[in-house]
Coordinates of C-alpha atoms in Angstrom, one line a residue:
M1 CA -108.3 -198.5 -55.4
Q2 CA -107.4 -201.7 -58.0
R3 CA -110.4 -204.6 -57.2
F4 CA -108.4 -208.0 -57.2
Q5 CA -109.8 -211.5 -56.8
P6 CA -108.3 -212.9 -53.9
K7 CA -106.8 -216.7 -54.7
G8 CA -105.1 -217.0 -50.8
A9 CA -103.7 -216.1 -48.3
G10 CA -100.0 -215.7 -49.0
H11 CA -101.6 -213.8 -52.1
L12 CA -103.1 -211.5 -50.3
L13 CA -99.5 -210.8 -48.9
A14 CA -97.4 -210.8 -51.6
L15 CA -100.4 -207.8 -52.5
S16 CA -99.2 -206.4 -49.3
T17 CA -95.4 -206.3 -50.3
L18 CA -96.3 -205.5 -53.7
C19 CA -97.7 -202.4 -52.1
L20 CA -94.8 -201.4 -49.6
A21 CA -93.1 -201.7 -52.4
V22 CA -95.5 -199.4 -54.8
G23 CA -95.3 -196.9 -51.8
L24 CA -91.4 -197.2 -51.6
A25 CA -91.1 -196.6 -54.9
T26 CA -93.2 -193.7 -55.3
A27 CA -91.6 -192.2 -52.3
G28 CA -88.5 -192.3 -54.2
E29 CA -85.9 -189.8 -55.3
S30 CA -87.7 -187.0 -53.6
G31 CA -88.9 -188.8 -50.4
K32 CA -91.9 -187.3 -50.5
H33 CA -95.2 -189.2 -51.2
P34 CA -96.7 -188.2 -54.2
T35 CA -100.6 -186.9 -52.7
S36 CA -99.3 -183.7 -51.3
K37 CA -100.0 -182.3 -47.3
A38 CA -101.8 -179.3 -48.9
E39 CA -104.7 -182.2 -50.8
V40 CA -104.8 -184.4 -46.9
A41 CA -105.1 -181.6 -45.6
Y42 CA -108.3 -179.8 -47.8
E43 CA -109.6 -182.9 -48.7
G44 CA -109.5 -185.4 -45.3
A45 CA -110.8 -182.5 -43.0
P46 CA -112.9 -183.4 -40.6
T47 CA -116.7 -184.3 -41.1
A48 CA -118.9 -182.7 -39.4
I49 CA -121.5 -185.0 -38.7
S50 CA -122.2 -186.6 -35.2
P51 CA -120.1 -190.4 -35.5
E52 CA -122.7 -190.8 -32.4
G53 CA -125.9 -190.0 -33.9
T54 CA -125.6 -192.8 -37.2
K55 CA -127.4 -196.2 -37.6
D56 CA -124.6 -198.8 -37.4
F57 CA -124.2 -202.3 -39.2
I58 CA -121.9 -203.9 -37.2
G59 CA -121.7 -208.5 -37.7
G60 CA -122.6 -210.0 -41.1
E61 CA -119.5 -210.9 -43.2
G62 CA -117.1 -208.2 -42.2
P63 CA -113.8 -209.4 -40.1
P64 CA -114.7 -209.4 -36.2
M65 CA -115.0 -206.0 -34.5
T66 CA -116.0 -205.3 -30.9
K67 CA -118.5 -202.1 -30.1
A68 CA -116.2 -200.3 -28.8
E69 CA -113.6 -201.3 -32.2
F70 CA -116.5 -200.3 -34.3
E71 CA -116.9 -197.0 -32.9
E72 CA -113.6 -195.9 -32.7
A73 CA -113.1 -196.6 -36.3
K74 CA -115.4 -194.9 -37.1
K75 CA -114.5 -192.0 -35.6
I76 CA -111.1 -192.2 -37.5
F77 CA -113.2 -192.4 -40.3
F78 CA -115.7 -189.4 -40.3
Q79 CA -112.1 -187.6 -38.9
R80 CA -109.7 -188.7 -42.0
C81 CA -111.4 -190.2 -44.2
A82 CA -115.1 -189.1 -45.3
G83 CA -113.9 -185.9 -46.9
C84 CA -112.5 -187.8 -49.7
H85 CA -114.4 -191.6 -49.9
G86 CA -117.4 -190.2 -49.1
V87 CA -119.8 -190.4 -45.5
L88 CA -121.6 -193.8 -47.6
R89 CA -117.9 -194.8 -48.5
K90 CA -119.0 -195.1 -51.8
G91 CA -116.4 -192.6 -53.9
A92 CA -115.5 -189.3 -53.6
T93 CA -112.7 -187.3 -55.1
G94 CA -110.9 -190.4 -53.3
K95 CA -112.3 -194.2 -54.5
P96 CA -115.0 -196.3 -53.6
L97 CA -114.2 -198.1 -50.2
T98 CA -117.6 -200.2 -50.4
T99 CA -118.1 -203.7 -49.2
D100 CA -118.4 -205.9 -52.3
K101 CA -115.0 -203.8 -52.9
T102 CA -113.2 -204.2 -49.5
R103 CA -114.5 -207.8 -48.4
K104 CA -112.1 -208.9 -51.8
L105 CA -109.3 -206.7 -51.0
G106 CA -108.9 -208.1 -48.0
T107 CA -107.3 -207.2 -44.7
P108 CA -103.6 -207.4 -44.9
Y109 CA -103.8 -205.3 -48.3
L110 CA -106.2 -202.5 -46.7
K111 CA -103.3 -202.8 -44.1
A112 CA -100.3 -201.9 -47.0
M113 CA -103.2 -199.9 -48.7
I114 CA -103.4 -197.9 -45.6
T115 CA -100.1 -197.8 -44.5
Y116 CA -97.9 -196.5 -47.6
G117 CA -100.7 -195.1 -49.9
S118 CA -100.9 -195.5 -53.5
P119 CA -99.3 -193.4 -56.4
A120 CA -103.5 -192.6 -57.0
G121 CA -102.9 -189.5 -53.8
M122 CA -104.3 -192.3 -50.9
P123 CA -102.8 -191.1 -48.2
N124 CA -99.3 -192.7 -46.7
W125 CA -101.7 -192.7 -43.2
G126 CA -98.6 -195.0 -41.3
T127 CA -95.3 -194.5 -42.7
S128 CA -96.4 -190.4 -42.0
G129 CA -97.1 -191.3 -38.7
D130 CA -100.5 -190.7 -38.3
L131 CA -102.2 -193.7 -38.1
T132 CA -100.4 -196.0 -35.6
E133 CA -99.9 -199.8 -36.2
A134 CA -103.8 -200.7 -34.3
Q135 CA -105.3 -197.9 -35.6
I136 CA -104.4 -199.1 -39.1
D137 CA -105.8 -202.8 -38.2
L138 CA -108.2 -201.5 -37.1
M139 CA -109.4 -199.5 -39.7
A140 CA -108.9 -202.4 -42.4
R141 CA -110.7 -204.3 -40.4
Y142 CA -113.6 -201.5 -40.1
L143 CA -113.7 -201.3 -44.5
Q144 CA -114.9 -204.5 -44.6
H145 CA -118.2 -203.9 -42.6
E146 CA -121.4 -202.2 -43.9
P147 CA -120.6 -198.2 -43.0
P148 CA -123.2 -196.5 -40.8
M149 CA -125.8 -194.8 -42.0
P150 CA -126.0 -191.1 -40.7
P151 CA -129.8 -189.8 -40.5
E152 CA -131.4 -187.7 -43.0
F153 CA -132.3 -184.5 -42.6
G154 CA -135.6 -183.2 -44.0
M155 CA -138.8 -180.4 -43.1
K156 CA -139.7 -182.1 -39.5
E157 CA -136.2 -181.5 -38.7
M158 CA -135.1 -178.7 -40.1
K159 CA -138.4 -177.1 -38.8
E160 CA -137.1 -178.5 -35.1
T161 CA -134.2 -176.9 -35.1
W162 CA -136.1 -173.5 -36.4
K163 CA -136.0 -170.1 -33.8
V164 CA -137.2 -166.9 -35.1
L165 CA -135.9 -164.8 -32.1
V166 CA -137.0 -161.5 -33.2
A167 CA -139.9 -161.5 -35.5
P168 CA -139.6 -159.3 -38.8
E169 CA -142.6 -156.7 -37.4
D170 CA -140.8 -156.5 -33.9
R171 CA -137.2 -155.5 -35.9
P172 CA -135.8 -151.6 -36.5
T173 CA -137.3 -149.8 -39.3
K174 CA -134.1 -147.9 -39.7
Q175 CA -130.3 -148.5 -38.7
M176 CA -129.9 -148.2 -35.4
N177 CA -126.1 -147.9 -34.8
D178 CA -123.7 -145.3 -36.7
L179 CA -121.5 -148.2 -38.5
N180 CA -120.8 -147.3 -41.8
L181 CA -122.2 -151.1 -42.2
E182 CA -120.3 -150.8 -45.6
N183 CA -116.8 -151.1 -45.0
L184 CA -118.3 -154.0 -42.4
F185 CA -115.9 -157.1 -42.5
S186 CA -117.9 -161.0 -41.4
V187 CA -114.9 -162.9 -39.8
T188 CA -115.1 -166.4 -39.4
L189 CA -113.0 -167.2 -36.0
R190 CA -113.1 -170.6 -36.9
D191 CA -112.8 -172.9 -33.8
A192 CA -114.4 -170.8 -31.6
G193 CA -117.7 -171.0 -33.2
Q194 CA -117.9 -167.4 -33.7
I195 CA -117.8 -164.4 -36.2
A196 CA -116.2 -160.9 -35.1
L197 CA -117.5 -158.0 -36.5
I198 CA -114.9 -155.7 -37.5
D199 CA -115.6 -151.9 -38.4
G200 CA -113.2 -151.4 -41.7
D201 CA -112.6 -147.4 -41.2
S202 CA -111.4 -148.2 -37.1
K203 CA -110.6 -151.7 -37.9
E204 CA -111.6 -152.2 -34.0
I205 CA -113.7 -155.5 -33.4
I206 CA -117.5 -154.3 -32.9
T207 CA -119.0 -157.6 -31.6
T208 CA -118.2 -161.4 -31.3
I209 CA -121.6 -163.6 -32.2
P210 CA -122.3 -167.6 -31.5
T211 CA -122.4 -169.7 -34.7
G212 CA -122.2 -172.7 -36.1
Y213 CA -118.8 -174.7 -36.2
A214 CA -116.1 -173.6 -38.4
V215 CA -118.4 -170.7 -40.3
H216 CA -117.7 -171.2 -44.2
I217 CA -118.9 -168.1 -45.9
S218 CA -121.2 -165.0 -44.9
R219 CA -123.1 -164.1 -47.7
L220 CA -125.5 -160.5 -47.5
S221 CA -128.5 -159.8 -48.5
A222 CA -129.0 -157.4 -51.8
S223 CA -130.3 -154.4 -49.5
G224 CA -127.2 -154.9 -47.5
R225 CA -129.4 -154.8 -44.4
Y226 CA -128.8 -158.7 -43.4
L227 CA -126.0 -161.3 -42.8
Y228 CA -125.9 -165.6 -43.6
V229 CA -123.6 -167.2 -42.7
I230 CA -123.6 -170.9 -42.3
G231 CA -121.5 -173.1 -40.4
R232 CA -119.4 -176.9 -41.1
D233 CA -122.5 -178.0 -38.6
A234 CA -125.2 -176.9 -41.6
R235 CA -126.4 -174.0 -39.4
V236 CA -127.6 -171.2 -40.1
N237 CA -127.4 -167.5 -38.9
L238 CA -129.3 -164.7 -40.3
I239 CA -128.0 -161.6 -38.4
D240 CA -129.7 -157.9 -38.4
L241 CA -127.1 -155.6 -38.6
W242 CA -129.4 -152.4 -38.4
M243 CA -130.0 -153.4 -35.2
D244 CA -127.5 -152.0 -32.0
P245 CA -125.3 -154.2 -31.8
P246 CA -126.0 -156.2 -35.2
Q247 CA -127.6 -159.4 -33.7
T248 CA -129.3 -163.3 -34.3
V249 CA -132.7 -162.6 -35.3
A250 CA -133.1 -166.2 -37.1
E251 CA -131.5 -169.5 -36.8
M252 CA -132.4 -172.5 -38.1
K253 CA -130.2 -176.0 -38.6
V254 CA -130.3 -177.6 -42.9
G255 CA -128.5 -180.8 -41.6
M256 CA -125.6 -182.0 -40.5
E257 CA -123.1 -180.9 -42.8
A258 CA -122.5 -177.9 -45.1
R259 CA -120.9 -175.5 -46.9
S260 CA -123.0 -172.9 -49.0
V261 CA -125.4 -170.3 -48.0
E262 CA -127.0 -167.4 -50.6
T263 CA -129.8 -165.0 -51.2
S264 CA -132.1 -164.0 -54.1
K265 CA -130.4 -160.9 -55.6
Y266 CA -132.6 -161.0 -59.6
K267 CA -134.1 -156.9 -59.5
G268 CA -137.6 -157.8 -57.9
W269 CA -136.5 -160.7 -55.3
E270 CA -133.9 -159.2 -53.8
D271 CA -133.9 -160.5 -50.1
K272 CA -137.2 -162.9 -50.3
Y273 CA -135.8 -165.8 -50.5
A274 CA -132.0 -167.5 -48.8
I275 CA -131.0 -170.9 -50.2
A276 CA -128.4 -173.2 -47.9
G277 CA -126.9 -176.0 -49.5
T278 CA -125.7 -179.2 -47.9
Y279 CA -123.1 -182.1 -47.6
W280 CA -125.4 -184.5 -45.6
P281 CA -128.2 -185.4 -46.7
P282 CA -127.2 -184.1 -50.0
Q283 CA -129.7 -181.8 -51.1
Y284 CA -131.0 -177.8 -50.4
V285 CA -133.1 -176.1 -48.5
I286 CA -134.7 -172.8 -49.9
M287 CA -135.9 -170.9 -46.8
D288 CA -137.6 -167.1 -46.3
G289 CA -135.5 -164.4 -46.5
D290 CA -136.7 -162.9 -43.5
T291 CA -137.2 -165.6 -41.0
L292 CA -135.0 -168.6 -42.7
E293 CA -138.6 -170.8 -42.3
P294 CA -138.0 -173.9 -44.9
L295 CA -140.2 -173.8 -47.9
K296 CA -138.7 -176.1 -49.9
I297 CA -136.0 -179.2 -49.7
V298 CA -134.5 -180.8 -53.2
S299 CA -132.7 -183.2 -52.9
T300 CA -129.9 -183.7 -55.1
R301 CA -129.0 -187.2 -55.6
G302 CA -127.9 -189.1 -58.6
M303 CA -126.9 -189.7 -61.8
T304 CA -122.8 -188.7 -63.0
V305 CA -122.2 -186.7 -65.9
D306 CA -119.5 -189.1 -67.0
T307 CA -120.2 -192.8 -66.5
Q308 CA -123.9 -191.7 -65.5
E309 CA -124.2 -193.2 -62.8
Y310 CA -126.6 -193.3 -59.8
H311 CA -124.2 -191.6 -57.0
P312 CA -125.5 -191.5 -53.7
E313 CA -123.7 -188.7 -52.4
P314 CA -123.4 -186.1 -54.7
R315 CA -122.5 -183.3 -52.1
V316 CA -123.9 -179.3 -52.3
A317 CA -121.2 -176.8 -52.9
A318 CA -121.0 -173.1 -53.8
I319 CA -124.2 -171.6 -54.9
V320 CA -124.2 -168.0 -56.2
A321 CA -127.5 -165.6 -57.0
S322 CA -128.0 -165.0 -61.2
H323 CA -128.1 -161.6 -61.9
Q324 CA -130.0 -162.1 -64.8
H325 CA -132.9 -164.1 -63.6
P326 CA -134.4 -165.2 -60.9
E327 CA -132.7 -168.2 -59.9
F328 CA -129.9 -169.6 -58.2
I329 CA -126.7 -171.6 -59.4
V330 CA -126.1 -174.4 -57.6
N331 CA -122.7 -176.7 -58.0
V332 CA -123.8 -180.8 -57.6
K333 CA -120.2 -181.9 -56.4
E334 CA -119.7 -185.6 -57.1
T335 CA -121.8 -185.6 -60.0
G336 CA -120.8 -183.0 -62.3
H337 CA -124.2 -181.0 -62.6
V338 CA -124.1 -177.5 -62.4
L339 CA -128.5 -176.8 -61.6
M340 CA -130.0 -173.5 -62.5
V341 CA -132.7 -173.2 -60.1
D342 CA -135.4 -170.8 -60.7
Y343 CA -137.6 -170.0 -57.5
S344 CA -140.1 -167.7 -59.4
N345 CA -142.3 -170.1 -58.5
L346 CA -141.7 -172.6 -55.7
D347 CA -144.7 -174.5 -56.3
N348 CA -144.0 -175.5 -60.0
L349 CA -139.9 -175.9 -59.4
K350 CA -138.3 -175.3 -62.9
V351 CA -134.4 -176.5 -62.3
T352 CA -131.9 -176.9 -65.2
T353 CA -129.8 -179.2 -65.6
I354 CA -126.4 -178.5 -66.9
D355 CA -123.4 -181.1 -67.6
A356 CA -120.0 -179.8 -66.6
A357 CA -117.8 -181.9 -65.2
R358 CA -117.3 -183.9 -61.6
F359 CA -115.7 -183.1 -59.0
L360 CA -117.1 -178.8 -59.4
H361 CA -117.0 -176.5 -56.3
D362 CA -116.3 -173.1 -55.8
G363 CA -116.5 -170.1 -58.0
G364 CA -117.7 -166.8 -59.1
W365 CA -118.1 -164.6 -61.5
D366 CA -117.0 -162.7 -64.8
R367 CA -116.6 -158.8 -64.4
T368 CA -120.0 -158.7 -66.4
H369 CA -122.2 -160.7 -63.8
R370 CA -123.0 -163.1 -67.0
Y371 CA -120.9 -166.2 -67.2
F372 CA -120.5 -168.2 -63.7
L373 CA -116.3 -169.8 -63.3
T374 CA -116.2 -172.7 -61.5
A375 CA -114.3 -175.5 -60.2
A376 CA -114.2 -178.8 -61.2
N377 CA -111.4 -179.5 -58.8
K378 CA -110.4 -182.9 -59.1
S379 CA -110.7 -183.0 -63.1
N380 CA -108.4 -180.0 -63.7
K381 CA -110.8 -178.1 -64.6
I382 CA -112.7 -174.5 -65.3
V383 CA -116.8 -175.0 -65.7
V384 CA -118.3 -171.9 -67.5
V385 CA -122.2 -171.4 -67.8
D386 CA -123.4 -168.4 -69.5
S387 CA -126.5 -167.3 -66.7
K388 CA -128.3 -165.4 -68.8
E389 CA -129.1 -168.4 -71.6
D390 CA -128.9 -171.4 -68.8
K391 CA -126.5 -173.7 -70.7
L392 CA -122.1 -174.8 -71.1
V393 CA -120.2 -172.6 -72.4
A394 CA -116.5 -174.0 -72.0
L395 CA -114.9 -177.0 -70.3
I396 CA -111.1 -175.3 -69.7
D397 CA -108.1 -177.2 -68.9
V398 CA -106.2 -175.6 -65.9
G399 CA -104.0 -176.8 -63.4
S400 CA -103.2 -179.1 -60.4
I401 CA -107.2 -179.0 -58.3
P402 CA -108.2 -175.4 -59.1
H403 CA -109.0 -173.8 -56.1
P404 CA -110.2 -170.1 -57.0
G405 CA -113.0 -169.2 -54.2
R406 CA -114.9 -166.6 -56.6
G407 CA -111.9 -165.8 -58.2
A408 CA -110.2 -163.0 -59.6
N409 CA -111.1 -160.6 -62.7
F410 CA -108.9 -158.2 -63.8
I411 CA -107.5 -156.2 -67.1
D412 CA -104.4 -158.0 -68.3
P413 CA -102.4 -155.3 -70.5
E414 CA -102.2 -158.2 -73.0
Y415 CA -105.2 -160.0 -73.7
G416 CA -108.1 -158.3 -72.5
P417 CA -111.0 -159.3 -69.7
V418 CA -109.9 -162.0 -67.8
W419 CA -110.7 -163.9 -64.9
A420 CA -107.8 -166.4 -62.7
T421 CA -107.7 -169.3 -60.0
S422 CA -104.9 -170.1 -58.4
D423 CA -104.3 -174.0 -57.6
L424 CA -103.7 -176.6 -54.0
G425 CA -102.1 -178.7 -56.1
D426 CA -99.4 -177.0 -58.3
N427 CA -98.1 -173.6 -58.3
A428 CA -100.3 -172.5 -61.3
I429 CA -102.3 -169.3 -61.8
T430 CA -104.5 -169.7 -64.6
L431 CA -105.5 -166.7 -66.4
I432 CA -108.3 -167.1 -68.6
G433 CA -109.6 -164.2 -71.3
T434 CA -113.9 -163.5 -70.6
D435 CA -114.3 -161.0 -72.9
P436 CA -116.5 -162.9 -76.3
E437 CA -116.9 -158.9 -77.8
G438 CA -114.2 -157.0 -77.3
H439 CA -111.7 -160.0 -77.3
P440 CA -113.1 -162.7 -79.0
E441 CA -110.2 -164.7 -80.2
H442 CA -109.5 -165.4 -76.0
A443 CA -112.9 -165.8 -75.1
W444 CA -112.6 -168.6 -72.5
K445 CA -109.1 -169.9 -73.6
V446 CA -106.2 -169.9 -71.0
V447 CA -104.7 -167.0 -72.0
R448 CA -101.2 -166.9 -69.4
T449 CA -99.9 -169.1 -66.7
L450 CA -98.1 -167.1 -64.2
K451 CA -96.1 -169.5 -61.8
G452 CA -96.6 -168.5 -58.1
Q453 CA -94.4 -169.8 -54.6
G454 CA -96.0 -173.2 -55.2
G455 CA -99.3 -175.4 -54.1
G456 CA -101.6 -175.2 -51.3
S457 CA -103.2 -171.7 -52.5
L458 CA -106.7 -171.3 -51.3
F459 CA -107.7 -167.8 -52.9
I460 CA -106.8 -165.2 -54.8
K461 CA -107.5 -161.3 -55.1
T462 CA -107.7 -158.2 -56.6
H463 CA -110.3 -155.2 -56.6
P464 CA -111.3 -152.6 -59.2
N465 CA -108.9 -150.1 -58.0
S466 CA -106.2 -152.1 -57.8
K467 CA -103.5 -152.9 -59.5
H468 CA -102.0 -156.0 -57.5
L469 CA -103.7 -159.8 -58.0
Y470 CA -103.0 -161.3 -54.3
V471 CA -102.1 -165.1 -54.0
D472 CA -102.2 -167.0 -50.7
T473 CA -100.8 -170.7 -50.4
A474 CA -102.0 -171.1 -47.0
L475 CA -102.0 -175.1 -47.0
N476 CA -98.6 -175.3 -48.3
P477 CA -96.6 -177.4 -46.0
S478 CA -93.3 -174.7 -46.4
D479 CA -93.2 -172.4 -42.7
K480 CA -91.6 -170.2 -45.1
V481 CA -94.6 -169.9 -48.2
H482 CA -98.0 -170.6 -46.2
Q483 CA -96.6 -167.7 -43.6
S484 CA -96.6 -165.1 -46.8
V485 CA -98.3 -164.1 -49.4
A486 CA -96.9 -163.3 -53.5
V487 CA -98.2 -160.4 -55.3
F488 CA -98.5 -159.6 -58.3
D489 CA -98.5 -156.0 -60.4
I490 CA -101.3 -157.0 -63.2
D491 CA -99.8 -154.6 -65.3
N492 CA -96.5 -156.2 -65.3
L493 CA -97.3 -160.2 -65.2
E494 CA -94.0 -161.3 -66.6
A495 CA -91.6 -159.5 -63.5
G496 CA -93.3 -161.9 -61.9
Y497 CA -94.1 -161.9 -58.0
K498 CA -93.4 -160.3 -54.7
V499 CA -92.9 -161.9 -51.6
L500 CA -95.1 -160.3 -48.4
P501 CA -93.9 -161.7 -45.3
I502 CA -97.8 -161.4 -43.2
A503 CA -96.6 -163.1 -40.2
E504 CA -93.6 -161.8 -39.6
W505 CA -95.5 -158.4 -40.0
A506 CA -97.9 -159.5 -37.4
D507 CA -95.4 -161.1 -35.0
L508 CA -97.0 -163.7 -33.6
G509 CA -95.1 -166.0 -31.9
E510 CA -95.1 -170.0 -31.8
G511 CA -97.6 -171.7 -33.9
P512 CA -98.2 -172.6 -38.4
K513 CA -99.8 -169.0 -39.1
R514 CA -101.1 -169.8 -42.2
V515 CA -101.9 -167.1 -43.9
V516 CA -105.5 -167.4 -46.2
Q517 CA -107.3 -165.1 -47.8
P518 CA -107.2 -161.6 -49.4
E519 CA -109.8 -159.3 -48.8
F520 CA -110.3 -155.7 -49.8
N521 CA -112.2 -153.0 -48.1
K522 CA -114.9 -151.2 -49.7
A523 CA -112.7 -148.4 -51.5
G524 CA -110.0 -151.3 -53.0
D525 CA -107.6 -149.2 -51.1
E526 CA -106.1 -151.7 -48.6
V527 CA -105.8 -155.6 -48.7
W528 CA -107.3 -158.0 -45.3
F529 CA -105.0 -161.0 -44.4
S530 CA -105.9 -163.6 -41.6
V531 CA -102.9 -165.3 -39.8
W532 CA -104.3 -168.6 -38.3
N533 CA -103.1 -169.6 -36.0
G534 CA -103.6 -173.0 -33.9
K535 CA -106.9 -172.4 -31.2
D536 CA -104.3 -171.7 -28.0
Q537 CA -102.3 -169.6 -29.6
T538 CA -102.7 -165.8 -30.6
S539 CA -103.6 -165.3 -34.8
A540 CA -104.5 -161.5 -36.3
L541 CA -105.1 -159.7 -39.1
V542 CA -102.8 -157.7 -41.2
V543 CA -104.1 -154.8 -43.1
V544 CA -101.5 -153.8 -46.5
D545 CA -101.8 -151.0 -47.6
D546 CA -102.6 -151.9 -51.7
K547 CA -100.4 -149.0 -53.0
T548 CA -96.9 -149.5 -50.7
L549 CA -97.5 -152.9 -50.1
K550 CA -96.5 -152.2 -46.4
P551 CA -98.6 -153.1 -43.5
K552 CA -100.6 -150.4 -41.8
K553 CA -102.6 -152.4 -39.0
V554 CA -101.9 -155.5 -36.9
I555 CA -105.0 -155.7 -35.5
K556 CA -104.6 -158.3 -32.6
D557 CA -107.7 -159.5 -30.3
E558 CA -107.9 -162.4 -27.5
R559 CA -111.3 -163.0 -29.1
L560 CA -109.7 -163.6 -33.3
I561 CA -109.4 -167.0 -32.9
T562 CA -108.3 -169.2 -35.5
P563 CA -109.5 -166.1 -37.8
T564 CA -109.8 -167.6 -41.5
G565 CA -112.5 -166.1 -43.9
K566 CA -112.8 -162.7 -43.8
F567 CA -115.9 -160.7 -46.1
N568 CA -116.5 -157.2 -46.4
V569 CA -120.3 -156.4 -46.7
Y570 CA -120.4 -154.6 -49.4
N571 CA -117.5 -156.3 -52.1
T572 CA -119.7 -159.2 -51.0
M573 CA -123.0 -157.6 -52.0
H574 CA -122.0 -156.6 -55.6
D575 CA -119.8 -159.7 -56.3
V576 CA -116.1 -157.5 -56.6
Y577 CA -113.8 -159.2 -56.8

C-alpha cells in the first residue's frame, strides 16, 4: 500500500475513485482480479489466535468505534487479514498496516482499497462479495486504531498446559500391537481436531486420536516409536505407537499459533529432543523427546535480511533435523533467516544464522540428506543450505510462490539427480540439479521447467521406487483442476502429464472435493490422495496403483472428516520423498 500525505477530504475522495479505477482496470480484459483465489485461500487462512484473548487499544486518534464494532472488526481481521499482514499489522507477505500509515491514508482510501484490491496482490474483498459495504467501512475505521496485542507465551504458560498422561517408566517395553508400524499412515482430520491412524496394508482405520485444531504436520521419532503432531492452535501431541491401541502419552501448548514440530535424528542424539516453532509468539522451544517437558525457549524477533529492519513478528515455518550435526534447521519466515540450532549444549546454545531470503516457508532434503532446499515463497526463490558446512549454497529464482511441501527427488534422464517444486501462483514445476560432484555443470541451477495443470499446487511427490511424479492443484479455482492430479513419466518428462480424476474415482457427491497431498506407502508402489470435502460432506482417501495409475482402493468412513495431510511412518522417519 502506498504512503500518502492527504491534503483534505476532496483529495482522499479522488484517491478513492483512483483506487476504484485501478481495481477495475486490473480486472481488465480477463475480468479476473490479479490475486488468484489460490493465493487468498493460502495466505488469508484464519489465524488460530483467539481474538477474545487480546489486549485491546480502542480510542485515541482513530475514528469513532463502539466496543462491539471493534470486537467484530477484530474477528474479521484475524480470520481474513492476519495471515498476510501479520497479527501486529507490521507486514508479512502483505504490506504494513500500522496506524502511522493508515491514519494518513484515511477512511475513504482504505475503504476503496479493501473493496477493489490492488495490482500488488491485495484481494478485492468488496467486489468479490466476501465483505459487505458495512463490514468494509468497519475495517477501514478499525485499521486506524492500534492493533490488539495477543499475550506472550513463555515457560510459565507452557508448563501450565504440559501434561504427561503416561510416564515413560509406565509405557510398554515392547510393541504391544501387531501393526506393521512402518506402513502406518497418520492422517490429519482437519476440522475434527483429530488424526486417524490407518493401516497401510489393510487400509483400515486403527483409531482416531484427539489433537489440536487442524494438525499441520506429523513427524516421527528417529526410532519410529513416537509420533509427534502439532495443530495450528500450537498444541503438540506425543503419541506412543507401541501401545494397543496407540494413544497420546504427553501433550502441551507451545504458543497461540504454530505450524512445525521435529525430533532429533543425529547419531547418538536420536529421540533425545523435540522442537516446535510458533507463529505467535514468534519463537521456538526445545523439549524433552520422551515427555515434551519444555527446556529452552528462543525468540526469533530480529532484523530482516534485505532492508536490515527490525521485525516484531517473524514466524517460524519449516523445521528439519540435520543428519550431519546435532542441529535443528529452523526457517524464520519474515526475516529470511535459516537458523542452524546446535542442541548439543542447551545451556550454551549455539545458533548459526544464515542470511537467505524473506518469506521462508516449507522445504526438504536432497537425496543425500546433506542439502536443505526450501522455498522463500513470496521472494519466488528456492534457498539451498549445506547442512554439513552450515552455509548458504545458492538462491535460485523459480516460479510464482513456490510451495514444494518437502519436494521431490529423482533422476532426470538428461540432467541427473534433481529436486522439484511446484507453485501456488502459476503452473510451473521447477527441476533443480542437486549433484555438485557427479553433475557440477547442473548443480543448483534450474535444469528444466515443466508445465502442470495450473496454479494452486501445494504438494509434489515421488518415491525412489516410482517412475512417476505427482502434482496436486488443491487450491486452483477450477473444479476440474483441483479435483484431479497431474502425473508425469520421469523417463519421458517432455511428453507432458496425464490427468488422474481422483475425486471422480472417490464418487462423493456434492462438495468442493479438493484433492491434496500425494503420499506413498513404504514400498513405493501405492500413492494415497486425500479428497478434502466440506466439514458436513463426505470425504475420502483414494489409493492409486503407481504402476497402472488406476484406483486400487477408496477409503470411506464417517470418521474421515476433512482429511488433508498424510504421513507414512517409514517415509517420514527416513525423509523419503
